[in-house]
Coordinates of C-alpha atoms in Angstrom, one line a residue:
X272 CA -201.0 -111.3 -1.5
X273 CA -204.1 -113.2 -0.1
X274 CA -204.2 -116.3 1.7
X275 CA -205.6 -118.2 -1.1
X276 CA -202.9 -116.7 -3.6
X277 CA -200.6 -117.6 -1.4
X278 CA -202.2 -121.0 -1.1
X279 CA -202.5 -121.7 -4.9
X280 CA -198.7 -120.9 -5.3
X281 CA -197.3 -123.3 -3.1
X282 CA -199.8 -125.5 -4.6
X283 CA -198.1 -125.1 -8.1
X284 CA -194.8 -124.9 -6.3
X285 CA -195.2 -128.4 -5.0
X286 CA -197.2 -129.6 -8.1
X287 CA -193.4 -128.6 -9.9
X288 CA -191.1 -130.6 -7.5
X289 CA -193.2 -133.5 -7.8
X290 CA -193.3 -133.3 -11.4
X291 CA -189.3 -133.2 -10.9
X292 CA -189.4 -136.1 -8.7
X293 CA -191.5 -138.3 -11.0
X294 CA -189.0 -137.9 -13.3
X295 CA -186.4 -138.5 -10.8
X296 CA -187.6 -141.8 -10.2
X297 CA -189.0 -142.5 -14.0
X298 CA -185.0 -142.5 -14.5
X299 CA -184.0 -145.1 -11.9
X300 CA -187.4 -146.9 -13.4
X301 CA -185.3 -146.8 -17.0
X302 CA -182.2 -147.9 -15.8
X303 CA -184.2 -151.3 -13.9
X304 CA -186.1 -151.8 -17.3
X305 CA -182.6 -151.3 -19.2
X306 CA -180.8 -153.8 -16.5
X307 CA -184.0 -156.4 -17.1
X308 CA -182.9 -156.4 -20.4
X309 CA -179.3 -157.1 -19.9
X310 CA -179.4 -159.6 -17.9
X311 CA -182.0 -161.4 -19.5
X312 CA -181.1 -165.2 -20.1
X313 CA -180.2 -165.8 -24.1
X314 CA -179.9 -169.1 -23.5
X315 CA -183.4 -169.4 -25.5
X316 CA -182.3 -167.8 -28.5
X317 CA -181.4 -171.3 -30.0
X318 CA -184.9 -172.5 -29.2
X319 CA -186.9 -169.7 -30.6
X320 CA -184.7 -169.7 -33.7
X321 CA -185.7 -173.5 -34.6
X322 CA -189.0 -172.9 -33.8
X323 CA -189.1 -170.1 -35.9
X324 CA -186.5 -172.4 -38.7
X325 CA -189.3 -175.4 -38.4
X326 CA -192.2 -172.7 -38.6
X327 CA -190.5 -171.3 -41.6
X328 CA -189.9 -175.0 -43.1
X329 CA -193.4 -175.9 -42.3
X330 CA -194.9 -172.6 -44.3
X331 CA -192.2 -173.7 -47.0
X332 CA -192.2 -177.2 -47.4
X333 CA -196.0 -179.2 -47.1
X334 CA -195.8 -183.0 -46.7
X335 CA -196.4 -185.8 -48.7
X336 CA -200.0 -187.2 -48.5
X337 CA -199.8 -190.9 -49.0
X338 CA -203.2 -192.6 -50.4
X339 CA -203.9 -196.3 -50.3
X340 CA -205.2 -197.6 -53.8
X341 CA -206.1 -201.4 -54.3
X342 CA -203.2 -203.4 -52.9
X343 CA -200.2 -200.2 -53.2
X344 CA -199.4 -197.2 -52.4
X345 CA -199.9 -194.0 -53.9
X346 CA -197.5 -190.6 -53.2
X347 CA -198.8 -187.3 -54.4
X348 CA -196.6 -184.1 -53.9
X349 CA -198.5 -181.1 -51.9
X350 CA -197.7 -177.9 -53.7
X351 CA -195.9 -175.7 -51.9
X352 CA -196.9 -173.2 -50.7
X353 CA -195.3 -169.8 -49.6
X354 CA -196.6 -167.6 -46.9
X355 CA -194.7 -164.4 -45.9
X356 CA -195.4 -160.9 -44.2
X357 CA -198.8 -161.7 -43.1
X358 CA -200.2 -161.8 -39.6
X359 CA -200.4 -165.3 -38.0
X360 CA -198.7 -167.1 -41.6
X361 CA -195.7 -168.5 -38.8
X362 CA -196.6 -170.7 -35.9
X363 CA -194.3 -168.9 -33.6
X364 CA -194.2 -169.3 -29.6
X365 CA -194.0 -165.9 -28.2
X366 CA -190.7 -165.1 -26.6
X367 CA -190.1 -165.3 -22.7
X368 CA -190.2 -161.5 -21.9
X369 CA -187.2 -159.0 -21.3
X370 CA -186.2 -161.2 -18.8
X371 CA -185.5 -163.7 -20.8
X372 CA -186.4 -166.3 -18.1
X373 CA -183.6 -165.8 -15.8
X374 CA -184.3 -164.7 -12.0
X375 CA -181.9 -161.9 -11.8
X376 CA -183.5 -160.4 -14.9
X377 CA -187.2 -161.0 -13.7
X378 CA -186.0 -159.7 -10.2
X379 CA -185.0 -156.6 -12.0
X380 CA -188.0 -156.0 -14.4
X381 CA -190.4 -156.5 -11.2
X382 CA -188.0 -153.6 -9.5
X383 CA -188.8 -151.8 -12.5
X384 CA -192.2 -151.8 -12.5
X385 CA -192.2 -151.3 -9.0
X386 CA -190.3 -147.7 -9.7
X387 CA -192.7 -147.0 -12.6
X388 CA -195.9 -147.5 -10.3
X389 CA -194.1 -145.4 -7.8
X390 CA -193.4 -142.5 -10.2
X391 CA -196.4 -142.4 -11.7
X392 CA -198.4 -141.7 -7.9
X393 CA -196.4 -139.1 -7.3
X394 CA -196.5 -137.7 -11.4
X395 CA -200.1 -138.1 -10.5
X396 CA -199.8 -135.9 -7.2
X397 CA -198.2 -132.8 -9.7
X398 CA -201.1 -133.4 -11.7
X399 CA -203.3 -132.9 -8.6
X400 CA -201.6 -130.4 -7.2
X401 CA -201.8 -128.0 -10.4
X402 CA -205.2 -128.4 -10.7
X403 CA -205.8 -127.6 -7.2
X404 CA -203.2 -124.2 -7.7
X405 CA -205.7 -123.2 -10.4
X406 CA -209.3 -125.1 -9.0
X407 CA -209.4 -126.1 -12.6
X408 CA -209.3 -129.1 -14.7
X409 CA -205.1 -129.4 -15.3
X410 CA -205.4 -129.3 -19.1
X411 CA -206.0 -125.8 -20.2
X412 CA -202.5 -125.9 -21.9
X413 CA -199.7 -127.8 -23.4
X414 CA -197.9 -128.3 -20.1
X415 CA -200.4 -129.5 -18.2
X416 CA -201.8 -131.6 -21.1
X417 CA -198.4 -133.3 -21.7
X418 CA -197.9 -134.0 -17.8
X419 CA -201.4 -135.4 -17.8
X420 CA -200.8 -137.8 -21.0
X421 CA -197.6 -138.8 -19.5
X422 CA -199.5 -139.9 -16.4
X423 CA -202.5 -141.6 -18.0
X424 CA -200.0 -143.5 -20.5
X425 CA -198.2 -145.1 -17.9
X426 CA -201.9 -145.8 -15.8
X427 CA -202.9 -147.4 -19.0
X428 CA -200.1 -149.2 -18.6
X429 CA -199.6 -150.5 -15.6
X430 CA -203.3 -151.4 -15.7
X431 CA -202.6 -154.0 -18.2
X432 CA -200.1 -155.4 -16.5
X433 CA -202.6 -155.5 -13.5
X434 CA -205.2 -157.4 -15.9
X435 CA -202.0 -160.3 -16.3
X436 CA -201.0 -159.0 -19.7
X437 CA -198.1 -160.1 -20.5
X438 CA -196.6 -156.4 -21.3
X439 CA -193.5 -155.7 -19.6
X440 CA -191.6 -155.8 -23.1
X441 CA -194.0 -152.2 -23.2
X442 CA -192.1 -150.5 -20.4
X443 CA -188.6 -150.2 -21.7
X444 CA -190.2 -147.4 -25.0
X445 CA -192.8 -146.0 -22.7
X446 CA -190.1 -145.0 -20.0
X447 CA -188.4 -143.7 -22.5
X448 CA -190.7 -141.4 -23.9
X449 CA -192.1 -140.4 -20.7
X450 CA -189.0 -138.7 -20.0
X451 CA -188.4 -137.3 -23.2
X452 CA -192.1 -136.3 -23.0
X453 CA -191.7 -134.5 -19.7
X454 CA -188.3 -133.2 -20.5
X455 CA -189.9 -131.2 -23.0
X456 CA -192.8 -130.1 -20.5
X457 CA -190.8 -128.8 -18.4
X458 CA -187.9 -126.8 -20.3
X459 CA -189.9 -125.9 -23.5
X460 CA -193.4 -126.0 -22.7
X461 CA -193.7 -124.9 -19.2
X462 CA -196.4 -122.5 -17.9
X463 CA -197.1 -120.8 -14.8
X464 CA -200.5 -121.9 -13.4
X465 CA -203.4 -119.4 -14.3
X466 CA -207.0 -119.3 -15.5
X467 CA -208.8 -120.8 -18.7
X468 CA -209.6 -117.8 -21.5
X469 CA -213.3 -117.3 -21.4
X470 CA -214.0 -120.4 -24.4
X471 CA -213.1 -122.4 -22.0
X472 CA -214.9 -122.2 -19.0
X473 CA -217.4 -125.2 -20.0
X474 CA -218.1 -129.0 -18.3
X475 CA -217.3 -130.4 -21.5
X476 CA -213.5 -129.3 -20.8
X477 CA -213.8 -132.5 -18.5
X478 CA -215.4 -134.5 -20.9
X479 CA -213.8 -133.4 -24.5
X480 CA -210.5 -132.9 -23.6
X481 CA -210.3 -136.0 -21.0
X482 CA -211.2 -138.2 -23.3
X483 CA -208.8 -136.8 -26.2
X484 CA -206.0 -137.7 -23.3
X485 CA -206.8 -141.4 -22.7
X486 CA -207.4 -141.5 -26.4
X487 CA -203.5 -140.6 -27.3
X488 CA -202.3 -142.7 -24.9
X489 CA -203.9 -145.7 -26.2
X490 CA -202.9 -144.8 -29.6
X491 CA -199.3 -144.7 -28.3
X492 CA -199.4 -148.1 -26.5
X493 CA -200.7 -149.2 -30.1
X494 CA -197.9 -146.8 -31.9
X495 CA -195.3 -149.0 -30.0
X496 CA -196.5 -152.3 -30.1
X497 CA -196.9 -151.7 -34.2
X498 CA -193.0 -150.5 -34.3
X499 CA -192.1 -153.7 -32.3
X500 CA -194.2 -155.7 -35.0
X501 CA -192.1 -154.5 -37.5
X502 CA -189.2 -155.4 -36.2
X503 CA -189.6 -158.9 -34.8
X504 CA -191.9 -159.3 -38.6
X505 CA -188.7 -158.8 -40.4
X506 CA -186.7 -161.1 -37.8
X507 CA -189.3 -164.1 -38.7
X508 CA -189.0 -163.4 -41.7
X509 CA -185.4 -163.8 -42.1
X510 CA -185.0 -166.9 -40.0
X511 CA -187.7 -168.4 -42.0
X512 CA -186.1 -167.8 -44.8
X513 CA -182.6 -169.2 -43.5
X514 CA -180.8 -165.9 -42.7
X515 CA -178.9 -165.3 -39.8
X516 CA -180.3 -162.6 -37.7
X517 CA -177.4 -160.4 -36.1
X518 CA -176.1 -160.4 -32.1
X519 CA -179.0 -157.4 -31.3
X520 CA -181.9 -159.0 -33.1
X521 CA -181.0 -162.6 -31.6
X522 CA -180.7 -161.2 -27.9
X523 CA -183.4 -158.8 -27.9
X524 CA -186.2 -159.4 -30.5
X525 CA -186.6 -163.2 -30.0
X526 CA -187.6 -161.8 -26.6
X527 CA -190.2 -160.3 -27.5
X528 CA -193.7 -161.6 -28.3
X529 CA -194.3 -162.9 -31.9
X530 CA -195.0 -161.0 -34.6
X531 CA -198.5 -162.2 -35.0
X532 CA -199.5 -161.3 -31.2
X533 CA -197.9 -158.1 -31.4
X534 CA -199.7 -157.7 -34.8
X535 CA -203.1 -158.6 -33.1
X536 CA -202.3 -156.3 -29.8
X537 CA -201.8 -153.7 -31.9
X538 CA -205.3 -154.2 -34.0
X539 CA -207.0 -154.6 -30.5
X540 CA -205.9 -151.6 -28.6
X541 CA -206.3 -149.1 -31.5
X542 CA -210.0 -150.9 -32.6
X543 CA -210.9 -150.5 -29.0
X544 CA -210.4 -146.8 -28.4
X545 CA -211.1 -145.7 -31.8
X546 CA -214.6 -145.1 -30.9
X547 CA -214.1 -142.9 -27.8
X548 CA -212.5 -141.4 -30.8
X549 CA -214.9 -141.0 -32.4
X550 CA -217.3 -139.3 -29.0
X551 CA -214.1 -137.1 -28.3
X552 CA -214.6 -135.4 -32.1
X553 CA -218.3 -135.4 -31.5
X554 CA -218.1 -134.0 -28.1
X555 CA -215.7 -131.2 -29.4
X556 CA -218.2 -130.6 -32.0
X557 CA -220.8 -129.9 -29.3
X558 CA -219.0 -127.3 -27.1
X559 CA -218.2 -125.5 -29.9
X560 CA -221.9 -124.9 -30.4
X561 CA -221.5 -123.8 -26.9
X562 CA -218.3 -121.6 -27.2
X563 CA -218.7 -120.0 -31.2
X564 CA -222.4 -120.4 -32.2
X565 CA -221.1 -123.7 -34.9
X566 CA -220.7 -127.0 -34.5
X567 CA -217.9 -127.5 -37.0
X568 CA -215.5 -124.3 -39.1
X569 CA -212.7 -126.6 -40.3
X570 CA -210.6 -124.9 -37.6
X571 CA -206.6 -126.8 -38.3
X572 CA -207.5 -128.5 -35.3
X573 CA -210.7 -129.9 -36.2
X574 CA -209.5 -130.3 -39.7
X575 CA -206.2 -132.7 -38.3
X576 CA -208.8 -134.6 -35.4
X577 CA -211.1 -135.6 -38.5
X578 CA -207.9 -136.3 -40.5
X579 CA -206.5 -138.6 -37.5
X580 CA -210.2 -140.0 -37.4
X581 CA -210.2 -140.8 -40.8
X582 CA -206.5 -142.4 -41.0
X583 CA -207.7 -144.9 -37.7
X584 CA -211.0 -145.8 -39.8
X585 CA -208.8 -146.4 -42.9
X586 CA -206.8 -148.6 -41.4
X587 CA -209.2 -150.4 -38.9
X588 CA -210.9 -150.6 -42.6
X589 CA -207.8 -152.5 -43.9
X590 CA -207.2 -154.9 -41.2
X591 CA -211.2 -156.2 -41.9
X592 CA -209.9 -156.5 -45.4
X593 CA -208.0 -159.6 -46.2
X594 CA -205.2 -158.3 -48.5
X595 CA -204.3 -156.0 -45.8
X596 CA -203.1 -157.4 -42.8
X597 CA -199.7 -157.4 -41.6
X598 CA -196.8 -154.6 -42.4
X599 CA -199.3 -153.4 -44.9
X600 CA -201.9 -152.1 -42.1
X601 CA -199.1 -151.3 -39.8
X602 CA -197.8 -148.6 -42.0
X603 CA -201.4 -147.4 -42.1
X604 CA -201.5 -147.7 -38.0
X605 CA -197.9 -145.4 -37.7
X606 CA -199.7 -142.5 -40.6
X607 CA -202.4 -142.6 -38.4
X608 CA -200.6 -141.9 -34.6
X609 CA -198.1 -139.6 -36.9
X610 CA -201.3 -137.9 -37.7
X611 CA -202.7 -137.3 -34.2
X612 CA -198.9 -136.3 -32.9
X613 CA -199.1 -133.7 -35.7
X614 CA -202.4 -132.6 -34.8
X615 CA -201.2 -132.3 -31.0
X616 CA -197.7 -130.5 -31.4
X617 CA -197.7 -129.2 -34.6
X618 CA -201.1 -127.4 -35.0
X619 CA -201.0 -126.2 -31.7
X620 CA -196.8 -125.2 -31.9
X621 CA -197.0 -123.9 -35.6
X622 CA -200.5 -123.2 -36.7
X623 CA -203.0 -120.3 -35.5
X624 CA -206.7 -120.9 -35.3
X625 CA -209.4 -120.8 -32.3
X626 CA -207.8 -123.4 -30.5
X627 CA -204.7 -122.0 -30.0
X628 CA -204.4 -122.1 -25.9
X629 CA -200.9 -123.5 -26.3
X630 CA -199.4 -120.7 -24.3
X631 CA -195.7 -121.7 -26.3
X632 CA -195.0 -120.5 -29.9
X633 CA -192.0 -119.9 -32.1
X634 CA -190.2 -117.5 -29.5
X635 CA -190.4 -120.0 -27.0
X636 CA -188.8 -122.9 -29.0
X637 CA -186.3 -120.1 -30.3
X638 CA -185.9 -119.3 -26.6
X639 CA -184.6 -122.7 -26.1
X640 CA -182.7 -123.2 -28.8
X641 CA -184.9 -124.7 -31.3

């Protein structure tokens, strides 16, 4: 063995154990965000539900408008008039956060950040490292394209929270699937390092598939966000309406931000990337003049990018439409992400075509038990 194969080996060797040690501490990073939420004051559970009981009133119940005529008084009934399920129809404060403005739960949701910034440098370093092993870009396959979408979901991230967004409700899910995600890397989809096939060797590896990376992550902060919509919708709407949410809904989901702001998070962060998007399709378009001699051969991979393009148009088309805001346009937000997970795992998993550089198939997943 040469120097530099010997090199390259301890390269991926270390690139491995740091991947393990991410998820060491992504776990103790999960149990701080779980602990934030436990002990997370609910002594504002009463106050959020009559704001949310006056908002509902209010949306319910107009008041009288009182005219002066000529020596007396005149009283004319409003209508009423009913507003339900639609994006910003409730004046609702946004709860305080997972911490639920106690000290011992902010204490432990700063601890928790604090882990997930730590894990994700070092995820970052096995990201490094394997594309050092290989003096490649680190996405030639699933692996390394699931570590790196793990890492740039949680940079996304945690650069919100450095822009002052109030986020932190965010890290709870994304721990989560972080975990999951890299669980999966690393048992089902695992690959030892080696070189690109010959299609691949091209610039716009960096530029295509890069952006395709920071593209899904965005969609998933927007995925989650429209999930949590959903959820604290349906809570507004039953206190509005004078139901009695249950012990889970009143401790956690008043927590959370209202309806209407996750709603409009949501709308933002999906409208924002939609046109890298768009360049990612166009750029893959490009190199495969490069690689094939045509731009476009409906290829299940191209056919399912267009198809997630399409879905994220419709639904960015909805929200511009008036009767389609709210739960309506979030249904069309979770078809669209469901879209581009199908078109991540399942084309490359279940389908064959000429992007098929998955390196895992059916025997592996049987391998494994699946």
């Amino acid at each position: 063995m040469t120097l530099a194969a010997a090199t390259n080996e301890n390269l991926a060797d270390l690139s491995n154990t740091l991947i393990y040690s991410a998820m060491a501490v992504y776990t103790l990073a999960f149990f701080a965000y779980i602990t934030e939420w436990i002990f997370g004051s609910r002594s504002k559970v009463g106050r959020t539900a009559a704001a949310l009981t006056a908002a509902g009133a209010a949306a319910t119940e107009a008041p009288a408008v009182t005219v002066k005529n000529a020596g007396g008084t005149a009283v004319l009934e409003r209508p009423k008039v009913v507003v339900r399920a639609a994006a910003g129809a409730r004046d609702v404060p946004d709860g305080p956060g997972a911490h639920g403005g106690d000290e011992k739960g902010d204490l432990y949701g700063r601890i928790a950040v604090s882990l997930t910034l730590l894990a994700f440098l070092i995820e970052f370093g096995g990201v490094l490292t394997r594309a050092l092993s290989v003096q490649r870009a680190p996405w030639g396959n699933m692996y390394e394209f699931n570590i790196t979408f793990s890492t740039v979901a949680v940079g996304v991230y945690l650069t919100l929270l450095a822009l002052k967004k109030d986020i932190r409700w965010l890290g709870l899910p994304l721990i989560t699937s972080v975990l999951l995600d890299l669980g999966v890397a690393v048992t089902v989809l695992y690959t030892a390092s080696d070189q690109l096939v010959p299609a691949l060797h091209s610039y716009w590896l960096y530029i295509h598939v890069s952006t395709a990376i920071l593209c899904g992550a965005v969609f998933y902060v927007g995925a989650v966000s429209t999930v949590l919509y959903l959820f604290r919708d349906s809570y507004e709407n039953k206190i509005a309406g004078g139901g009695t949410p249950g012990r889970f809904a009143s401790s956690v989901l008043e927590r959370l931000p209202a309806a209407a702001s996750l709603d409009k998070f949501s709308y933002r962060v999906n409208a924002a990337v939609f046109p890298l998007w768009t360049f990612t399709i166009i750029a893959g378009a490009i190199w495969a003049g490069d690689a094939w001699g045509r731009y476009w051969g409906w290829d299940p991979k191209e056919t399912w990018s267009f198809i997630t393009w399409v879905a994220y148009a419709g639904y960015l088309h909805a929200r511009a439409t008036a009767g389609w805001k709210g739960r309506k346009a979030a249904y069309l937000a979770l078809i669209a992400f469901g879209c581009w997970l199908f078109n991540y795992y399942g084309v490359n998993i279940f389908v064959s075509g000429k992007h098929s550089y998955a390196d895992v198939g059916l025997s592996a997943l049987q391998s494994v038990g699946f």
